């Protein structure tokens, strides 16, 4: 299809022979800028497969006797690829795709629920369904060293974000701090030192009832944390500061559906895009305190179809949405709004 002066083509990834009930569980693009970007796809049969951007299969599949639950490609300069598995194992590949290093010492057969790399790639945080958080450092070209483990409750850890623009005073060798949260809605701030991990906020419903975390994003421009819970209440937090204090900047009930999984990503500095099983994508400009929506307007899409996934390409300013009935929609962003 054409959008402006650009042409876009659809390419099908050829997995080869697969069982009919095999499902794609997760995928991630390598952040390294190349002529042919790499995509890794994890399937329910325990296979991880790499493809070029035109669907060409690259190399040999990596396979384990467990289902992959999440994958995360790390940033420059190392571009490590990490995968978490249902049996609690974490595997790591270096850029040359040598044999993976495995570690099962932290999560002890509890399914991995989240993997998150620090912006510089010097740390990785993992979480599992039992509430255990692992903080990892990579040494010797791909060997995982657990810096510490954190246990806060027994519910699944679902979200991790790094505080990449920490306003506190820091030394050159200080490890980056991060926030994590999960099904109980409690937000923690942690580092390499588990004794310094502390609860900073609990996202409850309007009536004070428990509410899990649906979205956790870091607003680097303001050094703020943005959280949305299952009751669709958005809270913006600042801190903790040097004295350990955390300040609530704003709390607001959003006009969005609360009975579907909330999707969220940054579409520009301070512009948060969200969707929750609707026919629209909502935008929240947190720097200018404004909001607006874009809706499915293509007549080929059935009126009862809903958005199930979203992705944003910052280089081309292109927002994509996948629907429940298999349609893919695109919006091109101009200087001020979507077109």
Coordinates of N, CA and C in Angstrom, one line a residue, residues 254-257 260-265 272-284 291-298 301-311 319-324 329 331 333 338:
X254 N -9.5 7.8 33.7 CA -9.5 8.0 32.2 C -10.8 7.5 31.6
X255 N -11.2 8.1 30.5 CA -12.4 7.6 29.8 C -12.0 6.5 28.8
X256 N -11.9 5.3 29.3 CA -11.5 4.2 28.5 C -12.1 2.9 29.1
X257 N -12.2 1.9 28.3 CA -12.7 0.6 28.8 C -11.8 0.0 29.9
X260 N -10.8 -4.7 29.3 CA -9.9 -5.3 28.4 C -8.4 -4.9 28.7
X261 N -7.5 -5.7 28.2 CA -6.1 -5.4 28.4 C -5.7 -4.1 27.8
X262 N -5.0 -3.3 28.6 CA -4.6 -1.9 28.2 C -3.3 -2.0 27.5
X263 N -3.2 -1.4 26.3 CA -2.0 -1.3 25.5 C -1.5 0.1 25.6
X264 N -0.2 0.3 25.7 CA 0.3 1.7 25.8 C 1.7 1.7 25.2
X265 N 2.1 2.9 24.6 CA 3.4 3.1 24.1 C 3.6 4.6 23.9
X272 N 1.5 9.8 25.2 CA 1.2 8.4 25.4 C 0.0 7.9 24.6
X273 N 0.2 6.8 23.8 CA -0.9 6.3 23.1 C -1.4 5.0 23.8
X274 N -2.7 4.9 24.0 CA -3.3 3.8 24.7 C -4.5 3.2 23.9
X275 N -4.8 1.9 24.1 CA -6.0 1.3 23.5 C -6.3 0.1 24.4
X276 N -7.6 -0.1 24.6 CA -8.1 -1.2 25.4 C -9.3 -1.8 24.9
X277 N -9.1 -2.6 23.8 CA -10.2 -3.3 23.2 C -11.3 -2.5 22.6
X278 N -10.9 -1.3 22.0 CA -11.9 -0.4 21.4 C -11.6 -0.2 19.9
X279 N -12.4 0.6 19.3 CA -12.2 1.0 17.9 C -11.4 2.2 17.7
X280 N -10.7 2.6 18.7 CA -9.9 3.9 18.7 C -8.6 3.7 19.5
X281 N -7.7 4.7 19.2 CA -6.5 4.8 20.0 C -6.6 6.2 20.7
X282 N -6.4 6.2 21.9 CA -6.4 7.5 22.7 C -5.0 8.0 22.9
X283 N -4.8 9.3 22.8 CA -3.5 10.0 23.0 C -3.6 10.9 24.2
X284 N -2.6 10.8 25.0 CA -2.5 11.7 26.2 C -1.2 12.5 26.2
X291 N -5.5 15.8 25.3 CA -5.8 14.4 24.8 C -6.7 14.5 23.6
X292 N -6.6 13.4 22.8 CA -7.4 13.3 21.6 C -7.4 11.8 21.2
X293 N -8.2 11.5 20.2 CA -8.4 10.1 19.7 C -8.2 10.0 18.2
X294 N -7.8 8.9 17.7 CA -8.0 8.5 16.3 C -8.8 7.2 16.2
X295 N -9.7 7.1 15.3 CA -10.6 6.0 15.2 C -10.4 5.2 13.9
X296 N -10.9 3.9 14.0 CA -10.9 3.1 12.8 C -11.9 3.7 11.8
X297 N -11.5 4.2 10.7 CA -12.4 4.8 9.7 C -12.4 4.1 8.4
X298 N -11.6 3.1 8.2 CA -11.6 2.4 6.9 C -12.9 1.6 6.8
X301 N -13.0 -2.4 7.3 CA -13.0 -3.0 8.6 C -14.4 -3.1 9.2
X302 N -14.8 -4.3 9.6 CA -16.1 -4.5 10.2 C -16.4 -3.5 11.4
X303 N -17.5 -3.0 11.5 CA -17.8 -2.0 12.6 C -17.7 -2.6 14.0
X304 N -17.7 -3.9 14.2 CA -17.6 -4.5 15.5 C -16.2 -5.0 15.8
X305 N -15.2 -4.7 14.9 CA -13.8 -5.1 15.1 C -13.2 -4.1 16.1
X306 N -12.2 -4.7 16.8 CA -11.5 -3.9 17.9 C -10.0 -4.0 17.7
X307 N -9.3 -3.0 18.3 CA -7.8 -3.0 18.2 C -7.2 -3.9 19.3
X308 N -6.3 -4.8 18.9 CA -5.7 -5.7 19.8 C -4.2 -5.5 20.0
X309 N -3.6 -4.8 19.2 CA -2.1 -4.5 19.3 C -1.8 -3.2 18.6
X310 N -0.8 -2.6 19.1 CA -0.3 -1.3 18.5 C 1.2 -1.3 18.5
X311 N 1.8 -0.5 17.6 CA 3.2 -0.4 17.4 C 3.5 1.0 16.8
X319 N 2.2 4.9 13.1 CA 1.6 4.1 14.1 C 0.8 3.0 13.4
X320 N 0.9 1.8 13.9 CA 0.2 0.7 13.3 C -0.6 0.0 14.4
X321 N -1.8 -0.5 14.0 CA -2.7 -1.2 14.9 C -3.2 -2.5 14.2
X322 N -3.2 -3.6 15.0 CA -3.7 -4.8 14.5 C -5.0 -5.1 15.2
X323 N -6.0 -5.6 14.4 CA -7.4 -5.8 15.0 C -7.6 -7.3 15.3
X324 N -8.7 -7.5 16.0 CA -9.1 -8.8 16.4 C -9.4 -9.7 15.2
X329 N -3.9 -1.5 10.4 CA -4.2 -0.1 10.1 C -3.0 0.7 10.4
X331 N -1.5 4.9 10.7 CA -1.7 6.3 10.7 C -0.3 7.0 10.6
X333 N 1.9 10.3 11.3 CA 1.8 11.5 12.2 C 2.5 12.7 11.6
X338 N -2.2 13.0 14.1 CA -2.2 11.9 13.2 C -3.0 12.3 12.0

